[in-house]
């Protein structure tokens, strides 16, 4: 193991990540971690695995990877409206490369600190590169933002902008031609793919306002359809309302941007529904969000409009677009 044992690796790179928290009674270094649960709150738990070649490209920048591994799990806590508390890390490494570990630990530690989430334990094994993070957060009883709470008449909102990470991936895979005078826009789109920002504050602010929420990991249509299915409702979506960043708008046509916004994943924005009477409360929230449609009574049916006119989408997503677009 190039002179670094598993124990010293953990001690050197991961013990210091641990954000101090008074509710961690026993952290990294024993057989189990012990935490003090707050009896007034419920605990939200989620786990995600990222595998090299499946969820990220081989030779991905380790610092971005450290960030993204935690960001995708924090995004699940955000989507249910939970406050991050603790996480564990199961790391499978083909070999011990210290510069890689240092970069990975830095990306992880920086985001962990921002959200006051403590690394309390994990496992380290040898094998093909794979990263599993399990997060735990707090949510007050009955306040979780679930997928099954959408009501007919709710407005449908999406936070920030969507489609950026999808365009970033296409750029990375050379499926979108890099344009000479668009370096800044392209850097922004790649950043959105590599270092997503989990909307933890927004999720927390939506407690008591939103009837349902989900984070956008697989694409707006795919993720919103989970809300429709769990809530047994439908959705009318206005395509012209889809929030697209200026970087994306500068890089592809409006129609292509809409396709990316609808079908590409990895943006880690929140899609949520709230009744019209919550409008004033929603306006106090500092994160940006856009109304893109309304919840209807047709179970599992998503209907798309452009300028009020109903339109048919092929459902094939962005695949049919040429690389010149
Ligand atoms: P055990 O053999 O009891 O499973 P390990 O040798 O796997 O113990 O781990 C020793 C300690 O280091 C444990 O507290 C474990 O939670 C922690 N640990 C192991 N790998 C990691 C990691 N990648 N990140 C954080 N903590 C880790
Ligand atoms: Mg172990």
mmCIF file with all atom_site columns, N, CA and C and ligand atoms in Angstrom, residues 6-7 9-11 14-15 17 27-33 87-92 104 108 119-125, ligand 1:
data_model
loop_
_atom_site.group_PDB
_atom_site.id
_atom_site.type_symbol
_atom_site.label_atom_id
_atom_site.label_alt_id
_atom_site.label_comp_id
_atom_site.label_asym_id
_atom_site.label_entity_id
_atom_site.label_seq_id
_atom_site.pdbx_PDB_ins_code
_atom_site.Cartn_x
_atom_site.Cartn_y
_atom_site.Cartn_z
_atom_site.occupancy
_atom_site.B_iso_or_equiv
_atom_site.pdbx_formal_charge
_atom_site.auth_seq_id
_atom_site.auth_comp_id
_atom_site.auth_asym_id
_atom_site.auth_atom_id
_atom_site.pdbx_PDB_model_num
ATOM   1   N N   . UNK A 1 6   ? -3.837  1.124  5.908  1.00 0.00 ? 6   UNK A N   1
ATOM   2   C CA  . UNK A 1 6   ? -5.231  1.564  5.920  1.00 0.00 ? 6   UNK A CA  1
ATOM   3   C C   . UNK A 1 6   ? -5.498  2.474  7.119  1.00 0.00 ? 6   UNK A C   1
ATOM   4   N N   . UNK A 1 7   ? -4.912  2.111  8.257  1.00 0.00 ? 7   UNK A N   1
ATOM   5   C CA  . UNK A 1 7   ? -5.179  2.910  9.464  1.00 0.00 ? 7   UNK A CA  1
ATOM   6   C C   . UNK A 1 7   ? -4.606  4.311  9.356  1.00 0.00 ? 7   UNK A C   1
ATOM   7   N N   . UNK A 1 9   ? -3.913  5.850  6.627  1.00 0.00 ? 9   UNK A N   1
ATOM   8   C CA  . UNK A 1 9   ? -4.651  6.542  5.564  1.00 0.00 ? 9   UNK A CA  1
ATOM   9   C C   . UNK A 1 9   ? -5.916  7.182  6.153  1.00 0.00 ? 9   UNK A C   1
ATOM   10  N N   . UNK A 1 10  ? -6.652  6.396  6.907  1.00 0.00 ? 10  UNK A N   1
ATOM   11  C CA  . UNK A 1 10  ? -7.894  6.907  7.506  1.00 0.00 ? 10  UNK A CA  1
ATOM   12  C C   . UNK A 1 10  ? -7.569  8.067  8.451  1.00 0.00 ? 10  UNK A C   1
ATOM   13  N N   . UNK A 1 11  ? -6.539  7.845  9.275  1.00 0.00 ? 11  UNK A N   1
ATOM   14  C CA  . UNK A 1 11  ? -6.172  8.869  10.264 1.00 0.00 ? 11  UNK A CA  1
ATOM   15  C C   . UNK A 1 11  ? -5.746  10.155 9.566  1.00 0.00 ? 11  UNK A C   1
ATOM   16  N N   . UNK A 1 14  ? -8.995  11.159 6.655  1.00 0.00 ? 14  UNK A N   1
ATOM   17  C CA  . UNK A 1 14  ? -10.415 11.232 6.946  1.00 0.00 ? 14  UNK A CA  1
ATOM   18  C C   . UNK A 1 14  ? -10.772 11.656 8.371  1.00 0.00 ? 14  UNK A C   1
ATOM   19  N N   . UNK A 1 15  ? -9.892  11.387 9.318  1.00 0.00 ? 15  UNK A N   1
ATOM   20  C CA  . UNK A 1 15  ? -10.242 11.781 10.690 1.00 0.00 ? 15  UNK A CA  1
ATOM   21  C C   . UNK A 1 15  ? -10.391 13.285 10.809 1.00 0.00 ? 15  UNK A C   1
ATOM   22  N N   . UNK A 1 17  ? -11.436 15.356 8.637  1.00 0.00 ? 17  UNK A N   1
ATOM   23  C CA  . UNK A 1 17  ? -12.603 15.913 7.948  1.00 0.00 ? 17  UNK A CA  1
ATOM   24  C C   . UNK A 1 17  ? -13.714 16.206 8.949  1.00 0.00 ? 17  UNK A C   1
ATOM   25  N N   . UNK A 1 27  ? -16.587 9.031  17.383 1.00 0.00 ? 27  UNK A N   1
ATOM   26  C CA  . UNK A 1 27  ? -16.453 9.177  15.932 1.00 0.00 ? 27  UNK A CA  1
ATOM   27  C C   . UNK A 1 27  ? -15.569 8.097  15.331 1.00 0.00 ? 27  UNK A C   1
ATOM   28  N N   . UNK A 1 28  ? -14.798 8.465  14.308 1.00 0.00 ? 28  UNK A N   1
ATOM   29  C CA  . UNK A 1 28  ? -13.929 7.512  13.604 1.00 0.00 ? 28  UNK A CA  1
ATOM   30  C C   . UNK A 1 28  ? -12.931 6.886  14.571 1.00 0.00 ? 28  UNK A C   1
ATOM   31  N N   . UNK A 1 29  ? -12.710 5.568  14.436 1.00 0.00 ? 29  UNK A N   1
ATOM   32  C CA  . UNK A 1 29  ? -11.641 4.926  15.213 1.00 0.00 ? 29  UNK A CA  1
ATOM   33  C C   . UNK A 1 29  ? -12.096 3.790  16.096 1.00 0.00 ? 29  UNK A C   1
ATOM   34  N N   . UNK A 1 30  ? -13.374 3.621  16.277 1.00 0.00 ? 30  UNK A N   1
ATOM   35  C CA  . UNK A 1 30  ? -13.824 2.476  17.087 1.00 0.00 ? 30  UNK A CA  1
ATOM   36  C C   . UNK A 1 30  ? -14.653 1.553  16.187 1.00 0.00 ? 30  UNK A C   1
ATOM   37  N N   . UNK A 1 31  ? -15.252 0.539  16.784 1.00 0.00 ? 31  UNK A N   1
ATOM   38  C CA  . UNK A 1 31  ? -16.000 -0.425 15.983 1.00 0.00 ? 31  UNK A CA  1
ATOM   39  C C   . UNK A 1 31  ? -17.261 0.188  15.376 1.00 0.00 ? 31  UNK A C   1
ATOM   40  N N   . UNK A 1 32  ? -17.848 1.091  16.097 1.00 0.00 ? 32  UNK A N   1
ATOM   41  C CA  . UNK A 1 32  ? -19.028 1.814  15.608 1.00 0.00 ? 32  UNK A CA  1
ATOM   42  C C   . UNK A 1 32  ? -18.884 3.275  16.009 1.00 0.00 ? 32  UNK A C   1
ATOM   43  N N   . UNK A 1 33  ? -19.614 4.117  15.322 1.00 0.00 ? 33  UNK A N   1
ATOM   44  C CA  . UNK A 1 33  ? -19.770 5.495  15.794 1.00 0.00 ? 33  UNK A CA  1
ATOM   45  C C   . UNK A 1 33  ? -20.977 5.519  16.729 1.00 0.00 ? 33  UNK A C   1
ATOM   46  N N   . UNK A 1 87  ? -22.360 11.706 8.450  1.00 0.00 ? 87  UNK A N   1
ATOM   47  C CA  . UNK A 1 87  ? -22.262 10.813 7.287  1.00 0.00 ? 87  UNK A CA  1
ATOM   48  C C   . UNK A 1 87  ? -21.172 9.781  7.467  1.00 0.00 ? 87  UNK A C   1
ATOM   49  N N   . UNK A 1 88  ? -21.317 8.657  6.722  1.00 0.00 ? 88  UNK A N   1
ATOM   50  C CA  . UNK A 1 88  ? -20.275 7.626  6.677  1.00 0.00 ? 88  UNK A CA  1
ATOM   51  C C   . UNK A 1 88  ? -19.806 7.486  5.238  1.00 0.00 ? 88  UNK A C   1
ATOM   52  N N   . UNK A 1 89  ? -18.596 6.973  5.073  1.00 0.00 ? 89  UNK A N   1
ATOM   53  C CA  . UNK A 1 89  ? -17.952 6.898  3.764  1.00 0.00 ? 89  UNK A CA  1
ATOM   54  C C   . UNK A 1 89  ? -17.363 5.508  3.545  1.00 0.00 ? 89  UNK A C   1
ATOM   55  N N   . UNK A 1 90  ? -17.858 4.772  2.562  1.00 0.00 ? 90  UNK A N   1
ATOM   56  C CA  . UNK A 1 90  ? -17.233 3.494  2.189  1.00 0.00 ? 90  UNK A CA  1
ATOM   57  C C   . UNK A 1 90  ? -16.493 3.713  0.878  1.00 0.00 ? 90  UNK A C   1
ATOM   58  N N   . UNK A 1 91  ? -15.181 3.568  0.949  1.00 0.00 ? 91  UNK A N   1
ATOM   59  C CA  . UNK A 1 91  ? -14.317 3.916  -0.171 1.00 0.00 ? 91  UNK A CA  1
ATOM   60  C C   . UNK A 1 91  ? -13.631 2.656  -0.682 1.00 0.00 ? 91  UNK A C   1
ATOM   61  N N   . UNK A 1 92  ? -13.789 2.373  -1.965 1.00 0.00 ? 92  UNK A N   1
ATOM   62  C CA  . UNK A 1 92  ? -13.048 1.263  -2.580 1.00 0.00 ? 92  UNK A CA  1
ATOM   63  C C   . UNK A 1 92  ? -12.042 1.868  -3.554 1.00 0.00 ? 92  UNK A C   1
ATOM   64  N N   . UNK A 1 104 ? -9.313  14.368 -2.955 1.00 0.00 ? 104 UNK A N   1
ATOM   65  C CA  . UNK A 1 104 ? -10.641 13.840 -2.636 1.00 0.00 ? 104 UNK A CA  1
ATOM   66  C C   . UNK A 1 104 ? -11.086 14.310 -1.242 1.00 0.00 ? 104 UNK A C   1
ATOM   67  N N   . UNK A 1 108 ? -14.259 16.831 -0.202 1.00 0.00 ? 108 UNK A N   1
ATOM   68  C CA  . UNK A 1 108 ? -15.236 16.318 0.764  1.00 0.00 ? 108 UNK A CA  1
ATOM   69  C C   . UNK A 1 108 ? -15.309 17.213 2.005  1.00 0.00 ? 108 UNK A C   1
ATOM   70  N N   . UNK A 1 119 ? -18.193 13.565 9.452  1.00 0.00 ? 119 UNK A N   1
ATOM   71  C CA  . UNK A 1 119 ? -17.846 12.205 9.011  1.00 0.00 ? 119 UNK A CA  1
ATOM   72  C C   . UNK A 1 119 ? -17.592 11.379 10.266 1.00 0.00 ? 119 UNK A C   1
ATOM   73  N N   . UNK A 1 120 ? -18.409 10.348 10.485 1.00 0.00 ? 120 UNK A N   1
ATOM   74  C CA  . UNK A 1 120 ? -18.322 9.611  11.752 1.00 0.00 ? 120 UNK A CA  1
ATOM   75  C C   . UNK A 1 120 ? -17.796 8.187  11.585 1.00 0.00 ? 120 UNK A C   1
ATOM   76  N N   . UNK A 1 121 ? -17.537 7.773  10.336 1.00 0.00 ? 121 UNK A N   1
ATOM   77  C CA  . UNK A 1 121 ? -17.018 6.417  10.171 1.00 0.00 ? 121 UNK A CA  1
ATOM   78  C C   . UNK A 1 121 ? -17.079 5.989  8.728  1.00 0.00 ? 121 UNK A C   1
ATOM   79  N N   . UNK A 1 122 ? -16.664 4.762  8.478  1.00 0.00 ? 122 UNK A N   1
ATOM   80  C CA  . UNK A 1 122 ? -16.699 4.274  7.108  1.00 0.00 ? 122 UNK A CA  1
ATOM   81  C C   . UNK A 1 122 ? -15.984 2.960  6.967  1.00 0.00 ? 122 UNK A C   1
ATOM   82  N N   . UNK A 1 123 ? -15.599 2.679  5.742  1.00 0.00 ? 123 UNK A N   1
ATOM   83  C CA  . UNK A 1 123 ? -14.887 1.437  5.457  1.00 0.00 ? 123 UNK A CA  1
ATOM   84  C C   . UNK A 1 123 ? -13.962 1.721  4.280  1.00 0.00 ? 123 UNK A C   1
ATOM   85  N N   . UNK A 1 124 ? -12.794 1.086  4.273  1.00 0.00 ? 124 UNK A N   1
ATOM   86  C CA  . UNK A 1 124 ? -11.841 1.296  3.189  1.00 0.00 ? 124 UNK A CA  1
ATOM   87  C C   . UNK A 1 124 ? -11.414 -0.065 2.658  1.00 0.00 ? 124 UNK A C   1
ATOM   88  N N   . UNK A 1 125 ? -11.616 -0.276 1.359  1.00 0.00 ? 125 UNK A N   1
ATOM   89  C CA  . UNK A 1 125 ? -11.272 -1.572 0.763  1.00 0.00 ? 125 UNK A CA  1
ATOM   90  C C   . UNK A 1 125 ? -10.546 -1.348 -0.562 1.00 0.00 ? 125 UNK A C   1
HETATM 91  P P1  . LIG B 2 .   ? -13.489 -2.606 11.445 1.00 0.00 ? 1   LIG B P1  1
HETATM 92  O O1  . LIG B 2 .   ? -12.476 -3.621 11.047 1.00 0.00 ? 1   LIG B O1  1
HETATM 93  O O2  . LIG B 2 .   ? -13.915 -2.659 12.875 1.00 0.00 ? 1   LIG B O2  1
HETATM 94  O O3  . LIG B 2 .   ? -14.617 -2.506 10.468 1.00 0.00 ? 1   LIG B O3  1
HETATM 95  P P2  . LIG B 2 .   ? -12.028 -0.604 10.117 1.00 0.00 ? 1   LIG B P2  1
HETATM 96  O O4  . LIG B 2 .   ? -10.581 -0.958 10.120 1.00 0.00 ? 1   LIG B O4  1
HETATM 97  O O5  . LIG B 2 .   ? -12.824 -0.867 8.872  1.00 0.00 ? 1   LIG B O5  1
HETATM 98  O O6  . LIG B 2 .   ? -12.712 -1.218 11.367 1.00 0.00 ? 1   LIG B O6  1
HETATM 99  O O7  . LIG B 2 .   ? -12.161 0.934  10.451 1.00 0.00 ? 1   LIG B O7  1
HETATM 100 C C1  . LIG B 2 .   ? -11.538 1.505  11.574 1.00 0.00 ? 1   LIG B C1  1
HETATM 101 C C2  . LIG B 2 .   ? -12.210 2.797  11.883 1.00 0.00 ? 1   LIG B C2  1
HETATM 102 O O8  . LIG B 2 .   ? -12.015 3.713  10.803 1.00 0.00 ? 1   LIG B O8  1
HETATM 103 C C3  . LIG B 2 .   ? -13.722 2.672  12.067 1.00 0.00 ? 1   LIG B C3  1
HETATM 104 O O9  . LIG B 2 .   ? -14.112 3.582  13.075 1.00 0.00 ? 1   LIG B O9  1
HETATM 105 C C4  . LIG B 2 .   ? -14.274 3.093  10.730 1.00 0.00 ? 1   LIG B C4  1
HETATM 106 O O10 . LIG B 2 .   ? -15.558 3.656  10.873 1.00 0.00 ? 1   LIG B O10 1
HETATM 107 C C5  . LIG B 2 .   ? -13.247 4.116  10.284 1.00 0.00 ? 1   LIG B C5  1
HETATM 108 N N1  . LIG B 2 .   ? -13.113 4.188  8.815  1.00 0.00 ? 1   LIG B N1  1
HETATM 109 C C6  . LIG B 2 .   ? -12.668 3.225  7.973  1.00 0.00 ? 1   LIG B C6  1
HETATM 110 N N2  . LIG B 2 .   ? -12.630 3.652  6.711  1.00 0.00 ? 1   LIG B N2  1
HETATM 111 C C7  . LIG B 2 .   ? -13.097 4.927  6.736  1.00 0.00 ? 1   LIG B C7  1
HETATM 112 C C8  . LIG B 2 .   ? -13.311 5.919  5.747  1.00 0.00 ? 1   LIG B C8  1
HETATM 113 N N3  . LIG B 2 .   ? -13.084 5.707  4.448  1.00 0.00 ? 1   LIG B N3  1
HETATM 114 N N4  . LIG B 2 .   ? -13.792 7.116  6.157  1.00 0.00 ? 1   LIG B N4  1
HETATM 115 C C9  . LIG B 2 .   ? -14.062 7.340  7.451  1.00 0.00 ? 1   LIG B C9  1
HETATM 116 N N5  . LIG B 2 .   ? -13.853 6.468  8.435  1.00 0.00 ? 1   LIG B N5  1
HETATM 117 C C10 . LIG B 2 .   ? -13.394 5.271  8.089  1.00 0.00 ? 1   LIG B C10 1
#
